[in-house]
XYZ file of C-alpha atoms in Angstrom:
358
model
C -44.918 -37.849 -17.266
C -44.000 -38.401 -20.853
C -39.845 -38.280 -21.170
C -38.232 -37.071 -24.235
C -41.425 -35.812 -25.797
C -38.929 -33.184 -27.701
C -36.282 -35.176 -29.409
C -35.232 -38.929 -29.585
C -31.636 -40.304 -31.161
C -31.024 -43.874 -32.317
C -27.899 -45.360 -33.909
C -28.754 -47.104 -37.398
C -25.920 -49.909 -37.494
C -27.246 -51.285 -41.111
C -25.348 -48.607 -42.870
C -22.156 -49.173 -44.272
C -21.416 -46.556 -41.621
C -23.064 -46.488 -38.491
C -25.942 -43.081 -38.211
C -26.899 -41.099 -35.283
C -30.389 -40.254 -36.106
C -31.258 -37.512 -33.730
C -35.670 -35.999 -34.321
C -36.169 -32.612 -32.216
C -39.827 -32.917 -33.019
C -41.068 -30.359 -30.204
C -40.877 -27.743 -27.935
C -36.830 -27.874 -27.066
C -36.687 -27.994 -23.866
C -40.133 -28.983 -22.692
C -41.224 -31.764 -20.504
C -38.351 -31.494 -18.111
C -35.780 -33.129 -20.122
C -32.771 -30.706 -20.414
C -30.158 -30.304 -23.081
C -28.001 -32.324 -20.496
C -29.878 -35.278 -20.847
C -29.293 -34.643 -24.561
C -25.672 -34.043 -24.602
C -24.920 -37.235 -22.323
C -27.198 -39.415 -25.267
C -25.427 -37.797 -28.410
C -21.857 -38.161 -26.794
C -23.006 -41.587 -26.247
C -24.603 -42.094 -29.342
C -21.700 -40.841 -31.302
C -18.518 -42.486 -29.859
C -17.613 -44.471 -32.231
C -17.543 -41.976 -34.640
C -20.764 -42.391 -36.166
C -21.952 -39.547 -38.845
C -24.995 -37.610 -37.400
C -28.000 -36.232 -39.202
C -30.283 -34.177 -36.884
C -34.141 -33.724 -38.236
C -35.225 -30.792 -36.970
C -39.494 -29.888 -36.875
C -39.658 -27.162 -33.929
C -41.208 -23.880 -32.983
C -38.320 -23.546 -31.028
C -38.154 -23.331 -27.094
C -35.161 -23.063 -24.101
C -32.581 -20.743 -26.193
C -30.019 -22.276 -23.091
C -30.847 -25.415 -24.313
C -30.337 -24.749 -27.493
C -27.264 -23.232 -27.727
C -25.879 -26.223 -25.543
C -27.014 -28.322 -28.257
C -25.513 -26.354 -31.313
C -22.274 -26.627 -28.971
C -22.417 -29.993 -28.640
C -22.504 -30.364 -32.435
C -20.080 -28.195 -33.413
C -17.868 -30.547 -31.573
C -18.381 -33.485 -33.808
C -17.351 -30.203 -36.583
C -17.993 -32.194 -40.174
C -19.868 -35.066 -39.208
C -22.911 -33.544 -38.708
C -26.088 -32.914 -41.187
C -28.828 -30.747 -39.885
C -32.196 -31.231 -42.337
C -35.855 -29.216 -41.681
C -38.473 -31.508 -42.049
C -41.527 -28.902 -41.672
C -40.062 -25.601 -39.319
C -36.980 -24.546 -37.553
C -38.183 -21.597 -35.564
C -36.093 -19.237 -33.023
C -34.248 -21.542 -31.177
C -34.804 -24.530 -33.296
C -33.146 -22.520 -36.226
C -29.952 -21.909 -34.385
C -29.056 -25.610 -33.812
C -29.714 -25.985 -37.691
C -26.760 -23.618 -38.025
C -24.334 -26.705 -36.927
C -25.147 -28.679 -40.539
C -22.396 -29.054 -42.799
C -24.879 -29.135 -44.505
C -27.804 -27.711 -43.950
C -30.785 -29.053 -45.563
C -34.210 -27.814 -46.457
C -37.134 -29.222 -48.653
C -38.371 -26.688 -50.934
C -41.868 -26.286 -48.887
C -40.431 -25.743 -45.015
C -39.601 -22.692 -43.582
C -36.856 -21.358 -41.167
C -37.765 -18.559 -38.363
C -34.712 -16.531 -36.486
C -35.739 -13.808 -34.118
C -34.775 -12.368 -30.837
C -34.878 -14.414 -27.442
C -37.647 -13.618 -25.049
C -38.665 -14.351 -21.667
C -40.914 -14.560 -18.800
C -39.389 -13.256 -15.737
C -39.679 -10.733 -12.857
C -38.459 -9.823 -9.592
C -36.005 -6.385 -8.406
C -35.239 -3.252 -10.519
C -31.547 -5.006 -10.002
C -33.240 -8.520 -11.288
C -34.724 -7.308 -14.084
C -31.062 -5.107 -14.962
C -29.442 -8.187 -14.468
C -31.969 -10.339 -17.208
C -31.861 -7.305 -19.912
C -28.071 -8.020 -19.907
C -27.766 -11.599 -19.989
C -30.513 -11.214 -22.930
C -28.199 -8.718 -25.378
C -25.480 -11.240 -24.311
C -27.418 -14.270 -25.481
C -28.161 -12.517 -28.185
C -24.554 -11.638 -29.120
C -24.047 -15.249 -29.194
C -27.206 -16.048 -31.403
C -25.676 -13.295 -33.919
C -22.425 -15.007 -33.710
C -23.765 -18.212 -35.014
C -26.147 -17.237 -37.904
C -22.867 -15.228 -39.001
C -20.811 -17.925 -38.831
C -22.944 -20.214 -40.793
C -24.663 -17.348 -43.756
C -21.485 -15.023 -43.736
C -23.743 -12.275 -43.597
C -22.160 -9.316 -41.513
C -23.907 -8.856 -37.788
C -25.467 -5.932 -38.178
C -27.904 -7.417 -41.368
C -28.055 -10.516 -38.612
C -29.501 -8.233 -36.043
C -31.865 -6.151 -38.818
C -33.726 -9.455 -39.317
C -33.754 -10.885 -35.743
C -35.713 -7.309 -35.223
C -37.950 -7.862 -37.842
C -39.326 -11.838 -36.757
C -37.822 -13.099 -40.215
C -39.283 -16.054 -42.160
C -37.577 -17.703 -44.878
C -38.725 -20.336 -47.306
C -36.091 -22.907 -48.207
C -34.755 -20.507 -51.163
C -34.933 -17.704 -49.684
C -32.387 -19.076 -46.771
C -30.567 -20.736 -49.156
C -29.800 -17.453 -51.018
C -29.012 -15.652 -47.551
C -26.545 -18.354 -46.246
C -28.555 -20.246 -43.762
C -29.191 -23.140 -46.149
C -26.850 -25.282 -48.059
C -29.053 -27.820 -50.185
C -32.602 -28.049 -51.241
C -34.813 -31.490 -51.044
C -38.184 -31.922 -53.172
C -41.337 -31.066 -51.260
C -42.374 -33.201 -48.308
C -45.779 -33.753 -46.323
C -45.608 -31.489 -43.367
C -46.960 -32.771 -40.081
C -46.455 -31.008 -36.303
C -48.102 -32.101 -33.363
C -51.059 -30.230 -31.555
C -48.486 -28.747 -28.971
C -45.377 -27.184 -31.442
C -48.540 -25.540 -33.682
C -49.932 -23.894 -30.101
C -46.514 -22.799 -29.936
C -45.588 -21.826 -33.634
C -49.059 -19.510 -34.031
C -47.779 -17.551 -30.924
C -44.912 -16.203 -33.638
C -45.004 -12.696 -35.574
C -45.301 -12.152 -39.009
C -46.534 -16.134 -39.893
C -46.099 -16.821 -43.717
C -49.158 -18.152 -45.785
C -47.086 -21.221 -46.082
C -47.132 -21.942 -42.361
C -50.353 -20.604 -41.997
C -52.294 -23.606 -44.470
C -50.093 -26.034 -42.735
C -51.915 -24.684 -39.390
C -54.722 -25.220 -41.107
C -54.580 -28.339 -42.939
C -53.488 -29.790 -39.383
C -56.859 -28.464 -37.569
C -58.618 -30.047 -40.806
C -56.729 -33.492 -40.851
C -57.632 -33.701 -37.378
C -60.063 -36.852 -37.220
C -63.370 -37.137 -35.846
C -63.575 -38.374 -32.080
C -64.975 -41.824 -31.361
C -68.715 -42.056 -30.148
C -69.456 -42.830 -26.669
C -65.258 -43.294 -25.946
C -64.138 -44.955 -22.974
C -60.537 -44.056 -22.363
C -58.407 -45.363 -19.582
C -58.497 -42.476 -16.887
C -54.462 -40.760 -17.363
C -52.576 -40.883 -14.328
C -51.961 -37.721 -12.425
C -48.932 -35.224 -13.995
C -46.090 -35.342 -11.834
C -45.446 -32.042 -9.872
C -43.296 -29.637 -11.648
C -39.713 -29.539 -10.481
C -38.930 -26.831 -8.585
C -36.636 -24.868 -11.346
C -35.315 -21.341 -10.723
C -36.025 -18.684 -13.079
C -34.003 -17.450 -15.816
C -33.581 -14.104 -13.839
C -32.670 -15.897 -10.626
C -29.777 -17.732 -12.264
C -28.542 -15.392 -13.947
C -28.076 -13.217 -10.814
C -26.674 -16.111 -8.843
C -23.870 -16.895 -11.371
C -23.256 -13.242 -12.116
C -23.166 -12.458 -7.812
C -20.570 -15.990 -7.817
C -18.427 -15.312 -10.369
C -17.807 -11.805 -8.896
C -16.537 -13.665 -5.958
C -14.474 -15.907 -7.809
C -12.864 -13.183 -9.437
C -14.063 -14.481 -12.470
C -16.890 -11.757 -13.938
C -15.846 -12.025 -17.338
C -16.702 -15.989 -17.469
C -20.097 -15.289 -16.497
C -21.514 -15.123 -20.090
C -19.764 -18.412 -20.612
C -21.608 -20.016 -17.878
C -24.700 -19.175 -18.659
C -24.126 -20.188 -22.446
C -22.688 -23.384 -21.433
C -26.463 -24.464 -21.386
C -28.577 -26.799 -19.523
C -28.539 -25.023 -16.294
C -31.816 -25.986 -14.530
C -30.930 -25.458 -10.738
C -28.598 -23.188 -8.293
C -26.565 -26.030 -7.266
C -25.834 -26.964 -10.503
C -24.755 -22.761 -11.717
C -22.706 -23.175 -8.780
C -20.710 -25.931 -9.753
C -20.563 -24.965 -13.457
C -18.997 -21.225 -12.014
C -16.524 -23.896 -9.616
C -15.416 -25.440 -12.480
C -15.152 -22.332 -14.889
C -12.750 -21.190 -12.499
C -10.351 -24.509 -12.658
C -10.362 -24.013 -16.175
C -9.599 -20.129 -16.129
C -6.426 -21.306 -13.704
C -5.075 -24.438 -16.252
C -5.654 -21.883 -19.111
C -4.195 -18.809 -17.456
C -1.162 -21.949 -16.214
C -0.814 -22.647 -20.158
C -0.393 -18.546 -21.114
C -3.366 -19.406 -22.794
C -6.386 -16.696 -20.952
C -8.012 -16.257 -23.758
C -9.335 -19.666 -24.275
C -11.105 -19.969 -20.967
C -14.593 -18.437 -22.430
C -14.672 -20.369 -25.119
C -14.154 -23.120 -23.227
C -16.489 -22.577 -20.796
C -19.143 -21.248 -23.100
C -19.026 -25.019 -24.963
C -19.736 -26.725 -22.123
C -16.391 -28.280 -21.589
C -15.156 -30.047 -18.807
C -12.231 -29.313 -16.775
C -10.394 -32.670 -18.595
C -11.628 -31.802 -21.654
C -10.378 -28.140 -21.377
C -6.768 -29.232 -20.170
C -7.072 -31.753 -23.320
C -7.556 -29.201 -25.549
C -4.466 -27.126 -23.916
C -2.251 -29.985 -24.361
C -3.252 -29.989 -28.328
C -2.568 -26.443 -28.295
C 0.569 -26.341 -26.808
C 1.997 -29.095 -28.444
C 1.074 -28.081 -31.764
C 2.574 -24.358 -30.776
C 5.696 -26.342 -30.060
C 6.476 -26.948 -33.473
C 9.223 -29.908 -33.574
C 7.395 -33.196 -33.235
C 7.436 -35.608 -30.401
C 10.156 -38.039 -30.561
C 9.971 -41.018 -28.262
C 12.973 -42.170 -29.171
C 16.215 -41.920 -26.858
C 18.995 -39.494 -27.991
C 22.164 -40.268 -29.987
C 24.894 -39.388 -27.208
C 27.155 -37.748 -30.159
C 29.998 -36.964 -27.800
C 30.406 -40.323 -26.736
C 34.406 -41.451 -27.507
C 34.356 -43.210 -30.871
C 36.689 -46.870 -30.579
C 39.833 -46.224 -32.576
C 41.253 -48.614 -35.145
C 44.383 -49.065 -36.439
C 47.076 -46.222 -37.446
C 48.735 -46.397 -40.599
C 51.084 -43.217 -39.691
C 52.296 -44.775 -36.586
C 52.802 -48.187 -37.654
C 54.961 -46.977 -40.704
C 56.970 -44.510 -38.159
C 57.736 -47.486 -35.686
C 59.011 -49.931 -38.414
C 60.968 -46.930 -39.607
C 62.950 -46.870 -36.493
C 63.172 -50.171 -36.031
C 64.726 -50.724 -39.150
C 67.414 -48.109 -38.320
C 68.160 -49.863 -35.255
């Protein structure tokens, strides 16, 4: 089975500074390749502190996975450009929201809707999915805010309404920063099967559809391919409603319910075992944060994916910076230490003086 088939990232050394170049070219999440197989690349990828410029051509996919993604690149905060080279659809748009900039040639187009899903199971199942869907969608909100400036509930208004924007439209509502001349759009067969499945499809999107099925050349006479090897059995992944109730059910048990959102937004969570360790280590960081009088940071922390070094890192900067004098490494001046007298004038005078009268 194909890997990667959504995104690839290469370094480009020949730059007077070295460039992650990251494509997300597909379905995010598709193929079996996580956002944690992502994240463990870009961190990789960007060590050395290498700018990053993320091309983004998607009808969007795993909102998980994407918001683990956007997460990881608000970490690396100005260094990273975000550009749409065709469509940034649903979940594709909200990693575009981690550009500064955000770039757009004048002809693409940038889709933000509400998250949907495929699931079933219990009354109590189904309870538990409706809530962990207005919570995912809190955090969707949060980040098209954060990037436009427009207020949540205009936010929400067009997630409702499937909302398309051309590259001035989003520039005038916030989403965009700069506008590129006109390029050639391309998508492959599979992101267009995906992208027609959208509401309310502008003309724009619709000729590119089109122009694709016409562009399409004519097969070969008589071909005589190389038979494809079998597809590898699909992993046995848990539904979105299954782990949602499983981290929920754990983190009541941990005494941790209010980190549940966290964990589920933390992204990438593609088996039991592994919600099971991500709710383990939420708690460690709720106890070094609620150790630091810092509570408040352990959902953010969690939320971003953060390990439990990296969260006691970030405590460390926090408290030191709350300390306010700096760190001096230096040893102390012992200022009561006796100081080595010198000579007395006073008492050398007095002595001759009674000498003399001797």
């Amino acid at each position: 089975m194909a890997k990667k088939a959504w995104y690839s990232i290469t370094v480009n050394a020949q730059a007077d500074r070295p460039v992650v170049e990251i494509r997300i070219y597909g379905e995010i999440g598709f193929w079996g390749t996580t956002a944690e197989a992502f994240v463990a690349e870009l961190d990789a990828a960007a060590a050395g502190g290498a700018d990053i410029l993320v091309s983004l051509n998607s009808p969007g996919g795993d909102v998980f996975d994407a918001f683990a993604i956007y997460n990881a690149l608000l970490r690396y905060a100005s260094r990273v450009t975000t550009r749409v080279d065709g469509v940034a659809a649903s979940a594709a748009s909200l990693i575009a929201m981690a550009g500064k900039p955000t770039i757009m040639p004048e002809n693409t187009q940038m889709m933000i809707h509400n998250a949907w899903i495929i699931t079933g199971g219990t009354a109590e199942d189904l309870r538990t999915t409706a809530e962990m869907m207005d919570r995912i969608r809190d955090g969707v909100v949060a980040a098209y805010s954060r990037k436009s400036g427009l207020d949540s509930d205009r936010i929400i208004e067009m997630m409702d309404a499937t909302t398309w924007m051309s590259a001035l439209e989003a520039q005038a509502l916030g989403f965009c920063d700069l506008i590129e001349e006109p390029v050639r759009l391309q998508m492959s067969d599979s992101a267009a099967a995906v992208l027609q499945k959208h509401k309310n499809l502008p003309d724009d999107v619709k000729a590119m559809l089109k122009s694709l099925e016409e562009d399409e050349p004519e097969p070969t006479p008589d071909p005589k391919p190389e038979p494809a090897p079998a597809p590898a059995p699909p992993a046995d992944v848990p539904t979105a409603s299954a782990l949602a109730a499983r981290v929920y059910a754990f983190c009541r048990q941990e005494g941790i319910a209010d980190l549940a959102e966290g964990v589920l937004l933390s992204g990438a969570l593609d088996s039991l075992e592994l919600a099971d360790q991500r709710v383990t280590q939420a708690k460690e960081i709720a106890g070094i944060c609620l150790a630091a009088k810092l509570p408040e940071k352990a959902a953010g922390f969690v939320s971003a994916g953060l390990t439990v070094d990296q969260a006691r890192a970030r405590l460390f900067e926090r408290v030191v910076a709350d300390a306010g004098d700096p760190i001096n490494n230096r040893p102390p001046t012992n200022s009561s230490a006796p100081k080595q007298s010198g000579p007395n004038p006073l008492a050398i005078y007095a002595k001759r003086k009674a000498l003399s009268a001797t």
